[in-house]
Tab-separated table of N, CA, C and O in Angstrom:
chain	number	residue	atom	x	y	z
A	13	MET	N	13.322	11.124	21.968
A	13	MET	CA	12.317	10.395	21.601
A	13	MET	C	12.714	8.360	21.669
A	13	MET	O	12.414	7.755	22.661
A	14	GLU	N	13.497	8.409	20.976
A	14	GLU	CA	14.185	6.683	20.604
A	14	GLU	C	15.492	7.079	21.262
A	14	GLU	O	15.208	5.818	21.447
A	15	SER	N	16.029	8.013	21.738
A	15	SER	CA	16.914	7.903	22.710
A	15	SER	C	16.310	6.706	24.024
A	15	SER	O	17.266	6.195	24.682
A	16	LEU	N	15.829	7.491	24.751
A	16	LEU	CA	14.705	7.172	25.776
A	16	LEU	C	14.396	6.344	25.573
A	16	LEU	O	14.439	4.637	26.799
A	17	ILE	N	13.604	5.397	24.622
A	17	ILE	CA	13.057	4.277	24.014
A	17	ILE	C	14.514	2.583	24.221
A	17	ILE	O	14.155	1.912	24.470
A	18	LYS	N	15.599	3.465	23.887
A	18	LYS	CA	16.634	3.211	23.574
A	18	LYS	C	16.803	2.669	25.107
A	18	LYS	O	17.687	1.640	25.227
A	19	PHE	N	17.347	3.402	25.585
A	19	PHE	CA	17.625	3.196	27.199
A	19	PHE	C	17.155	2.831	28.331
A	19	PHE	O	16.825	2.204	28.866
A	20	VAL	N	15.456	2.852	27.787
A	20	VAL	CA	14.496	1.797	28.565
A	20	VAL	C	14.892	0.017	28.072
A	20	VAL	O	14.797	-0.936	29.171
A	21	GLN	N	15.172	-0.091	27.097
A	21	GLN	CA	15.074	-1.288	26.298
A	21	GLN	C	17.065	-2.231	26.717
A	21	GLN	O	16.515	-3.133	27.228
A	22	ASP	N	17.971	-1.095	26.762
A	22	ASP	CA	18.781	-1.970	27.454
A	22	ASP	C	18.550	-1.778	29.171
A	22	ASP	O	19.951	-2.777	29.319
A	23	GLU	N	18.408	-1.480	29.642
A	23	GLU	CA	18.449	-1.632	30.950
A	23	GLU	C	17.523	-2.625	31.709
A	23	GLU	O	18.004	-2.618	32.086
A	24	PHE	N	16.326	-2.614	30.907
A	24	PHE	CA	15.608	-3.629	31.580
A	24	PHE	C	15.258	-4.520	30.696
A	24	PHE	O	14.490	-5.509	31.526
A	25	VAL	N	15.263	-5.210	29.520
A	25	VAL	CA	15.526	-5.932	28.984
A	25	VAL	C	16.836	-7.119	29.332
A	25	VAL	O	18.083	-6.629	29.303
A	26	THR	N	16.790	-8.260	30.190
A	26	THR	CA	17.643	-9.124	29.925
A	26	THR	C	18.411	-9.623	28.656
A	26	THR	O	17.263	-9.816	28.243
A	27	ARG	N	19.806	-9.327	28.611
A	27	ARG	CA	20.530	-9.881	27.365
A	27	ARG	C	21.204	-10.991	27.317
A	27	ARG	O	22.052	-11.248	28.640
A	28	LYS	N	21.006	-12.091	27.098
A	28	LYS	CA	22.017	-13.673	26.778
A	28	LYS	C	23.138	-12.843	25.870
A	28	LYS	O	22.759	-12.098	24.373
A	29	GLU	N	23.765	-13.953	26.229
A	29	GLU	CA	25.386	-13.689	24.961
A	29	GLU	C	25.248	-14.962	24.276
A	29	GLU	O	24.795	-16.160	24.925
A	30	PHE	N	24.991	-14.797	23.003
A	30	PHE	CA	24.958	-15.377	21.665
A	30	PHE	C	26.462	-15.432	21.027
A	30	PHE	O	25.990	-14.200	20.773
A	31	PRO	N	26.447	-16.262	20.801
A	31	PRO	CA	27.863	-16.195	19.296
A	31	PRO	C	27.700	-15.199	17.875
A	31	PRO	O	26.413	-15.501	17.565
A	32	GLU	N	28.768	-15.223	17.759
A	32	GLU	CA	28.049	-13.629	16.738
A	32	GLU	C	28.036	-14.745	14.958
A	32	GLU	O	29.011	-16.100	14.584
A	33	PHE	N	27.030	-14.207	14.351
A	33	PHE	CA	26.379	-15.298	13.249
A	33	PHE	C	25.947	-14.563	11.859
A	33	PHE	O	25.352	-13.046	12.509
A	34	SER	N	26.165	-14.983	10.960
A	34	SER	CA	25.711	-13.840	9.710
A	34	SER	C	24.620	-15.241	8.888
A	34	SER	O	24.771	-16.110	9.278
A	35	ALA	N	24.381	-14.174	8.231
A	35	ALA	CA	23.205	-15.108	6.800
A	35	ALA	C	24.749	-16.027	6.134
A	35	ALA	O	25.876	-15.966	5.755
A	36	GLY	N	24.142	-17.300	5.721
A	36	GLY	CA	24.650	-18.279	5.235
A	36	GLY	C	25.293	-18.926	6.206
A	36	GLY	O	25.821	-20.639	5.599
A	37	ASP	N	25.545	-19.074	7.674
A	37	ASP	CA	26.583	-19.744	8.386
A	37	ASP	C	25.181	-20.816	8.690
A	37	ASP	O	23.584	-20.692	8.530
A	38	THR	N	25.600	-22.433	9.149
A	38	THR	CA	24.575	-22.938	9.861
A	38	THR	C	24.725	-22.992	11.461
A	38	THR	O	25.578	-23.471	11.697
A	39	ILE	N	23.617	-22.775	11.690
A	39	ILE	CA	23.448	-22.730	13.284
A	39	ILE	C	22.993	-23.644	13.842
A	39	ILE	O	21.568	-24.530	12.922
A	40	THR	N	22.732	-23.762	14.998
A	40	THR	CA	21.229	-25.202	15.488
A	40	THR	C	21.285	-24.124	16.746
A	40	THR	O	21.941	-23.661	17.599
A	41	VAL	N	19.732	-23.573	17.022
A	41	VAL	CA	19.387	-22.860	18.321
A	41	VAL	C	18.135	-23.957	18.979
A	41	VAL	O	17.786	-24.698	18.555
A	42	TYR	N	18.507	-23.871	20.117
A	42	TYR	CA	18.186	-24.888	21.320
A	42	TYR	C	17.448	-23.707	22.241
A	42	TYR	O	17.361	-23.064	22.437
A	43	TYR	N	16.032	-24.797	21.702
A	43	TYR	CA	14.767	-23.296	22.069
A	43	TYR	C	14.225	-24.225	23.295
A	43	TYR	O	13.267	-25.298	22.930
A	44	GLU	N	13.081	-23.663	24.494
A	44	GLU	CA	12.219	-24.064	25.051
A	44	GLU	C	10.594	-24.640	24.596
A	44	GLU	O	10.582	-23.366	24.337
A	45	ILE	N	9.630	-25.694	24.803
A	45	ILE	CA	8.511	-25.850	24.356
A	45	ILE	C	7.639	-26.265	25.483
A	45	ILE	O	8.479	-26.861	26.672
A	46	LYS	N	7.125	-25.613	26.040
A	46	LYS	CA	5.941	-26.174	26.845
A	46	LYS	C	4.403	-26.850	26.248
A	46	LYS	O	3.983	-26.252	25.408
A	47	GLU	N	4.743	-28.117	27.258
A	47	GLU	CA	3.423	-28.592	26.695
A	47	GLU	C	2.510	-29.149	27.354
A	47	GLU	O	3.271	-30.113	28.437
A	48	GLY	N	1.622	-28.217	28.054
A	48	GLY	CA	0.897	-28.589	29.542
A	48	GLY	C	1.640	-27.972	30.873
A	48	GLY	O	2.096	-26.639	30.545
A	49	ALA	N	2.010	-28.775	31.125
A	49	ALA	CA	2.955	-28.357	32.619
A	49	ALA	C	4.391	-28.869	31.927
A	49	ALA	O	5.340	-28.230	33.203
A	50	LYS	N	4.951	-29.166	31.246
A	50	LYS	CA	5.836	-29.886	31.268
A	50	LYS	C	6.674	-29.068	30.303
A	50	LYS	O	5.955	-28.326	28.994
A	51	THR	N	7.962	-28.678	30.280
A	51	THR	CA	8.419	-28.051	29.166
A	51	THR	C	9.930	-28.995	28.885
A	51	THR	O	10.088	-29.980	29.489
A	52	ARG	N	10.210	-29.485	27.453
A	52	ARG	CA	11.164	-30.027	26.868
A	52	ARG	C	11.750	-28.995	26.075
A	52	ARG	O	11.468	-28.392	25.456
A	53	THR	N	13.008	-29.482	25.691
A	53	THR	CA	13.781	-28.094	24.711
A	53	THR	C	14.534	-29.127	23.751
A	53	THR	O	14.553	-30.220	23.261
A	54	GLN	N	14.340	-28.153	22.403
A	54	GLN	CA	13.880	-28.899	21.113
A	54	GLN	C	14.992	-28.721	20.506
A	54	GLN	O	15.524	-26.537	20.382
A	55	PHE	N	15.918	-28.545	19.200
A	55	PHE	CA	17.053	-27.429	18.905
A	55	PHE	C	16.271	-28.007	17.131
A	55	PHE	O	15.651	-28.019	16.415
A	56	PHE	N	16.472	-26.422	16.460
A	56	PHE	CA	16.488	-26.078	15.036
A	56	PHE	C	17.655	-25.623	14.463
A	56	PHE	O	18.521	-24.945	13.992
A	57	ARG	N	18.094	-26.817	12.825
A	57	ARG	CA	19.537	-26.430	12.712
A	57	ARG	C	18.681	-26.038	10.887
A	57	ARG	O	18.219	-26.984	10.488
A	58	GLY	N	19.239	-25.507	10.811
A	58	GLY	CA	19.536	-24.515	9.310
A	58	GLY	C	20.648	-23.889	9.251
A	58	GLY	O	20.865	-22.882	9.655
A	59	VAL	N	20.315	-22.939	7.220
A	59	VAL	CA	20.847	-21.680	7.391
A	59	VAL	C	20.569	-20.406	7.575
A	59	VAL	O	18.616	-20.600	7.864
A	60	VAL	N	21.025	-19.514	8.035
A	60	VAL	CA	20.560	-18.205	8.255
A	60	VAL	C	20.371	-17.535	7.148
A	60	VAL	O	21.003	-17.576	6.088
A	61	ILE	N	19.611	-16.863	6.795
A	61	ILE	CA	18.527	-16.422	5.240
A	61	ILE	C	18.961	-15.235	5.630
A	61	ILE	O	19.969	-14.499	5.188
A	62	GLN	N	18.819	-14.830	6.707
A	62	GLN	CA	18.737	-13.347	7.356
A	62	GLN	C	18.893	-12.779	9.203
A	62	GLN	O	18.297	-13.656	9.576
A	63	VAL	N	19.221	-11.890	8.980
A	63	VAL	CA	20.166	-11.013	10.180
A	63	VAL	C	18.587	-9.778	9.992
A	63	VAL	O	19.567	-8.920	9.411
A	64	LYS	N	18.100	-9.385	10.549
A	64	LYS	CA	17.243	-8.316	10.684
A	64	LYS	C	17.408	-7.405	12.076
A	64	LYS	O	16.646	-8.327	12.995
A	65	GLY	N	17.629	-6.143	12.213
A	65	GLY	CA	17.430	-5.504	13.417
A	65	GLY	C	18.302	-4.801	13.921
A	65	GLY	O	19.751	-5.729	13.765
A	66	THR	N	18.145	-4.931	14.549
A	66	THR	CA	19.036	-4.280	15.681
A	66	THR	C	18.961	-4.366	17.474
A	66	THR	O	17.473	-3.809	17.566
A	67	GLY	N	19.627	-4.202	18.003
A	67	GLY	CA	19.329	-4.206	19.276
A	67	GLY	C	18.622	-5.258	20.140
A	67	GLY	O	18.683	-6.770	20.085
A	68	THR	N	17.481	-4.699	20.786
A	68	THR	CA	16.380	-5.898	21.673
A	68	THR	C	15.180	-6.256	20.711
A	68	THR	O	15.045	-7.280	20.424
A	69	SER	N	15.181	-5.678	19.128
A	69	SER	CA	14.190	-6.835	17.532
A	69	SER	C	14.787	-6.578	17.609
A	69	SER	O	14.427	-6.966	16.211
A	70	LYS	N	16.050	-6.939	17.526
A	70	LYS	CA	16.537	-8.221	16.380
A	70	LYS	C	16.405	-9.419	16.212
A	70	LYS	O	16.192	-10.255	17.191
A	71	THR	N	16.082	-10.130	15.167
A	71	THR	CA	15.483	-11.106	14.445
A	71	THR	C	16.373	-11.771	13.747
A	71	THR	O	17.159	-11.219	13.063
A	72	PHE	N	16.119	-13.330	13.677
A	72	PHE	CA	17.608	-14.455	12.326
A	72	PHE	C	16.046	-15.065	11.885
A	72	PHE	O	15.631	-15.862	12.854
A	73	THR	N	16.131	-15.364	10.853
A	73	THR	CA	15.431	-16.534	9.711
A	73	THR	C	16.489	-17.403	9.751
A	73	THR	O	17.786	-17.562	9.093
A	74	ILE	N	16.100	-18.875	9.883
A	74	ILE	CA	16.732	-19.751	9.325
A	74	ILE	C	15.691	-21.064	8.887
A	74	ILE	O	14.838	-21.112	9.162
A	75	ARG	N	17.089	-21.159	8.127
A	75	ARG	CA	15.467	-22.476	6.635
A	75	ARG	C	17.077	-23.455	6.739
A	75	ARG	O	17.555	-24.259	6.641
A	76	LYS	N	15.398	-24.582	6.724
A	76	LYS	CA	15.662	-25.927	7.035
A	76	LYS	C	14.831	-26.909	6.122
A	76	LYS	O	13.702	-26.172	5.354
A	77	MET	N	15.598	-28.214	5.543
A	77	MET	CA	14.772	-28.803	4.211
A	77	MET	C	14.436	-29.806	5.577
A	77	MET	O	15.480	-30.574	5.848
A	78	SER	N	13.280	-30.311	5.241
A	78	SER	CA	12.275	-31.330	6.141
A	78	SER	C	12.130	-32.054	4.384
A	78	SER	O	10.671	-31.954	4.544
A	79	GLY	N	12.855	-33.091	4.909
A	79	GLY	CA	12.174	-33.887	3.882
A	79	GLY	C	12.263	-33.687	2.401
A	79	GLY	O	14.035	-33.214	1.945
A	80	THR	N	11.359	-33.200	1.438
A	80	THR	CA	11.603	-32.651	1.362
A	80	THR	C	11.024	-31.141	0.423
A	80	THR	O	10.995	-30.185	-0.280
A	81	VAL	N	10.527	-30.480	1.960
A	81	VAL	CA	9.800	-29.285	1.777
A	81	VAL	C	10.631	-28.292	2.804
A	81	VAL	O	11.023	-28.555	3.695
A	82	GLY	N	10.838	-26.916	2.487
A	82	GLY	CA	11.659	-25.967	3.374
A	82	GLY	C	10.932	-25.753	4.584
A	82	GLY	O	9.838	-25.183	3.793
A	83	VAL	N	11.636	-25.643	5.097
A	83	VAL	CA	10.606	-25.328	6.562
A	83	VAL	C	11.860	-24.022	7.015
A	83	VAL	O	12.859	-23.741	7.207
A	84	GLU	N	11.490	-22.726	7.404
A	84	GLU	CA	11.566	-21.369	7.601
A	84	GLU	C	11.401	-20.978	9.040
A	84	GLU	O	9.620	-21.056	9.249
A	85	ARG	N	11.893	-20.527	10.287
A	85	ARG	CA	11.715	-20.002	11.620
A	85	ARG	C	12.342	-18.726	11.580
A	85	ARG	O	13.753	-18.781	11.120
A	86	ILE	N	11.473	-17.394	12.045
A	86	ILE	CA	11.742	-16.691	12.589
A	86	ILE	C	12.435	-16.740	13.867
A	86	ILE	O	11.090	-16.790	14.822
A	87	PHE	N	13.177	-16.145	14.831
A	87	PHE	CA	13.404	-16.088	16.481
A	87	PHE	C	13.650	-15.030	16.432
A	87	PHE	O	14.885	-14.312	15.624
A	88	PRO	N	13.545	-13.781	17.384
A	88	PRO	CA	13.712	-12.591	18.200
A	88	PRO	C	14.978	-13.062	19.579
A	88	PRO	O	15.089	-14.338	19.561
A	89	VAL	N	15.775	-12.396	19.245
A	89	VAL	CA	16.998	-12.458	19.416
A	89	VAL	C	17.024	-12.451	21.127
A	89	VAL	O	17.461	-13.486	22.121
A	90	ASN	N	16.139	-12.253	21.843
A	90	ASN	CA	15.810	-12.082	23.314
A	90	ASN	C	14.357	-12.561	23.247
A	90	ASN	O	13.660	-12.420	24.119
A	91	LEU	N	14.785	-13.630	22.690
A	91	LEU	CA	13.265	-14.963	23.680
A	91	LEU	C	14.182	-15.411	24.776
A	91	LEU	O	15.069	-16.246	24.845
A	92	PRO	N	12.963	-14.920	25.766
A	92	PRO	CA	12.931	-15.864	26.347
A	92	PRO	C	13.468	-17.537	26.518
A	92	PRO	O	14.330	-17.757	27.659
A	93	ALA	N	12.733	-18.010	25.576
A	93	ALA	CA	12.598	-19.539	25.747
A	93	ALA	C	13.751	-20.068	24.810
A	93	ALA	O	14.311	-21.198	25.031
A	94	LEU	N	14.999	-19.205	24.307
A	94	LEU	CA	15.727	-19.536	23.301
A	94	LEU	C	17.055	-19.894	24.825
A	94	LEU	O	17.181	-19.013	25.630
A	95	GLN	N	17.413	-21.099	24.255
A	95	GLN	CA	18.788	-21.408	25.788
A	95	GLN	C	20.357	-21.310	25.178
A	95	GLN	O	21.005	-20.063	25.838
A	96	LYS	N	20.683	-21.784	23.645
A	96	LYS	CA	21.295	-21.195	23.357
A	96	LYS	C	21.544	-21.511	21.787
A	96	LYS	O	20.476	-22.118	21.008
A	97	ILE	N	22.735	-21.115	21.213
A	97	ILE	CA	22.687	-20.982	20.256
A	97	ILE	C	24.447	-21.759	19.823
A	97	ILE	O	24.914	-21.642	19.891
A	98	GLU	N	24.317	-22.571	18.583
A	98	GLU	CA	26.105	-23.314	18.120
A	98	GLU	C	25.719	-22.579	16.478
A	98	GLU	O	25.404	-23.157	15.865
A	99	VAL	N	26.934	-21.914	16.533
A	99	VAL	CA	27.205	-22.410	15.103
A	99	VAL	C	27.871	-23.152	14.757
A	99	VAL	O	29.233	-24.038	14.886
A	100	ASN	N	27.568	-24.017	13.547
A	100	ASN	CA	28.086	-24.963	13.638
A	100	ASN	C	29.214	-24.854	11.993
A	100	ASN	O	30.160	-25.336	11.981
A	101	LYS	N	28.918	-24.243	10.666
A	101	LYS	CA	29.569	-23.946	9.792
A	101	LYS	C	29.571	-22.568	9.270
A	101	LYS	O	28.425	-22.291	10.022
A	102	ARG	N	30.250	-21.556	8.903
A	102	ARG	CA	30.351	-20.440	8.652
A	102	ARG	C	30.342	-20.331	6.988
A	102	ARG	O	31.274	-21.287	6.553
A	103	GLY	N	29.069	-19.524	6.909
A	103	GLY	CA	28.974	-19.660	5.493
A	103	GLY	C	29.581	-18.908	4.546
A	103	GLY	O	30.247	-17.300	4.562
A	104	ALA	N	29.960	-18.579	3.228
A	104	ALA	CA	31.024	-18.018	2.579
A	104	ALA	C	30.180	-17.325	1.478
A	104	ALA	O	29.503	-18.309	0.079
A	105	VAL	N	29.015	-16.526	1.628
A	105	VAL	CA	28.212	-15.487	0.617
A	105	VAL	C	28.362	-14.397	0.753
A	105	VAL	O	29.682	-13.770	1.813
A	106	ARG	N	27.773	-13.656	-0.186
A	106	ARG	CA	28.185	-12.122	-0.773
A	106	ARG	C	27.021	-11.482	0.012
A	106	ARG	O	27.189	-10.269	-0.764
A	107	ARG	N	26.047	-12.004	0.121
A	107	ARG	CA	24.791	-11.315	0.880
A	107	ARG	C	24.538	-11.552	2.052
A	107	ARG	O	24.842	-12.150	2.896
A	108	ALA	N	23.880	-10.156	2.439
A	108	ALA	CA	23.592	-10.207	4.058
A	108	ALA	C	22.096	-10.771	3.866
A	108	ALA	O	21.835	-11.013	5.330
A	109	ARG	N	21.299	-11.269	2.574
A	109	ARG	CA	19.894	-11.557	2.829
A	109	ARG	C	20.104	-12.638	1.536
A	109	ARG	O	19.796	-12.523	0.254
A	110	ILE	N	19.789	-13.824	1.605
A	110	ILE	CA	19.899	-14.690	0.608
A	110	ILE	C	19.447	-15.014	0.663
A	110	ILE	O	18.062	-16.909	0.642
A	111	TYR	N	17.515	-14.207	-0.347
A	111	TYR	CA	16.416	-15.101	-0.449
A	111	TYR	C	16.479	-15.907	-1.252
A	111	TYR	O	15.776	-17.154	-1.331
A	112	TYR	N	17.956	-16.177	-2.574
A	112	TYR	CA	17.848	-16.374	-3.629
A	112	TYR	C	18.425	-17.844	-3.124
A	112	TYR	O	17.582	-18.832	-4.110
A	113	PHE	N	18.558	-18.255	-2.279
A	113	PHE	CA	18.425	-19.900	-1.749
A	113	PHE	C	17.523	-20.648	-1.463
A	113	PHE	O	17.350	-21.914	-1.634
A	114	ARG	N	16.290	-19.702	-1.473
A	114	ARG	CA	14.887	-20.538	-1.514
A	114	ARG	C	14.511	-21.414	-2.433
A	114	ARG	O	14.441	-22.366	-2.954
A	115	GLY	N	14.867	-20.681	-3.593
A	115	GLY	CA	15.000	-21.312	-5.442
A	115	GLY	C	15.630	-22.357	-5.489
A	115	GLY	O	15.061	-22.520	-6.221
A	116	LEU	N	16.692	-22.005	-4.701
A	116	LEU	CA	17.755	-24.179	-5.528
A	116	LEU	C	17.640	-25.018	-4.615
A	116	LEU	O	17.122	-25.198	-3.143
A	117	THR	N	17.624	-26.076	-5.206
A	117	THR	CA	17.846	-27.459	-5.129
A	117	THR	C	18.978	-27.774	-5.430
A	117	THR	O	19.887	-27.885	-6.435
A	118	GLY	N	19.261	-29.092	-5.142
A	118	GLY	CA	20.316	-30.367	-5.048
A	118	GLY	C	21.707	-30.104	-4.266
A	118	GLY	O	21.502	-28.801	-3.611
A	119	LYS	N	22.536	-29.950	-5.749
A	119	LYS	CA	23.629	-29.738	-5.655
A	119	LYS	C	24.072	-27.952	-5.418
A	119	LYS	O	24.611	-26.951	-4.691
A	120	LYS	N	22.802	-27.063	-6.455
A	120	LYS	CA	23.633	-25.795	-5.926
A	120	LYS	C	22.750	-25.334	-4.702
A	120	LYS	O	22.933	-24.009	-4.769
A	121	ALA	N	22.091	-25.992	-3.996
A	121	ALA	CA	22.117	-25.324	-2.356
A	121	ALA	C	22.953	-25.508	-2.071
A	121	ALA	O	22.598	-25.271	-0.244
A	122	ARG	N	24.219	-25.801	-1.784
A	122	ARG	CA	25.716	-25.835	-1.331
A	122	ARG	C	26.026	-24.396	-1.105
A	122	ARG	O	26.109	-23.274	-1.476
A	123	ILE	N	26.326	-24.612	0.281
A	123	ILE	CA	26.691	-23.238	0.416
A	123	ILE	C	28.387	-23.273	0.936
A	123	ILE	O	29.025	-24.207	1.980
A	124	LYS	N	29.273	-23.322	0.525
A	124	LYS	CA	30.481	-22.740	0.379
A	124	LYS	C	30.895	-22.716	2.042
A	124	LYS	O	30.665	-21.670	2.242
A	125	GLU	N	32.316	-23.435	3.113
A	125	GLU	CA	32.764	-22.787	4.202
A	125	GLU	C	33.313	-21.633	3.729
A	125	GLU	O	34.159	-21.842	3.121
A	126	LEU	N	33.747	-21.432	4.776
A	126	LEU	CA	34.364	-20.330	4.737
A	126	LEU	C	35.962	-20.667	5.747
A	126	LEU	O	35.320	-20.813	6.666
A	127	ARG	N	36.629	-20.115	4.624
A	127	ARG	CA	38.138	-20.850	5.628
A	127	ARG	C	38.703	-19.326	6.314
A	127	ARG	O	38.645	-18.296	6.113
A	128	ARG	N	39.090	-19.968	7.602
A	128	ARG	CA	39.194	-18.632	8.551
A	128	ARG	C	40.286	-19.073	9.224
A	128	ARG	O	40.527	-20.863	9.453
A	129	LYS	N	41.838	-17.808	8.850
A	129	LYS	CA	43.068	-18.975	10.026
A	129	LYS	C	43.351	-19.030	11.139
A	129	LYS	O	43.011	-17.886	11.161
């Protein structure tokens, strides 16, 4: 039964190509917002807290600071309103889900940049 569901999802769900990213990376997500008859593009830039799920049910959570308040947003990967994702920085973290990041403030809330050759 699961293989049948997976087959249907792979065949009929349109999949967009996005760059690979993981927890600790700083990314910018561009998505459409409909306001009445108009649509506009808005972006959300923050640190990836977690990537969850596989295939069409894959989601990722981004956290950013808006003033002194932390704002988190969960995006499904196959959301039709998603236009593009940019990876701004690769973060060097040791965990797949960095929930401890919520409790950090100031200089402790920095994530080292991953050096790639």
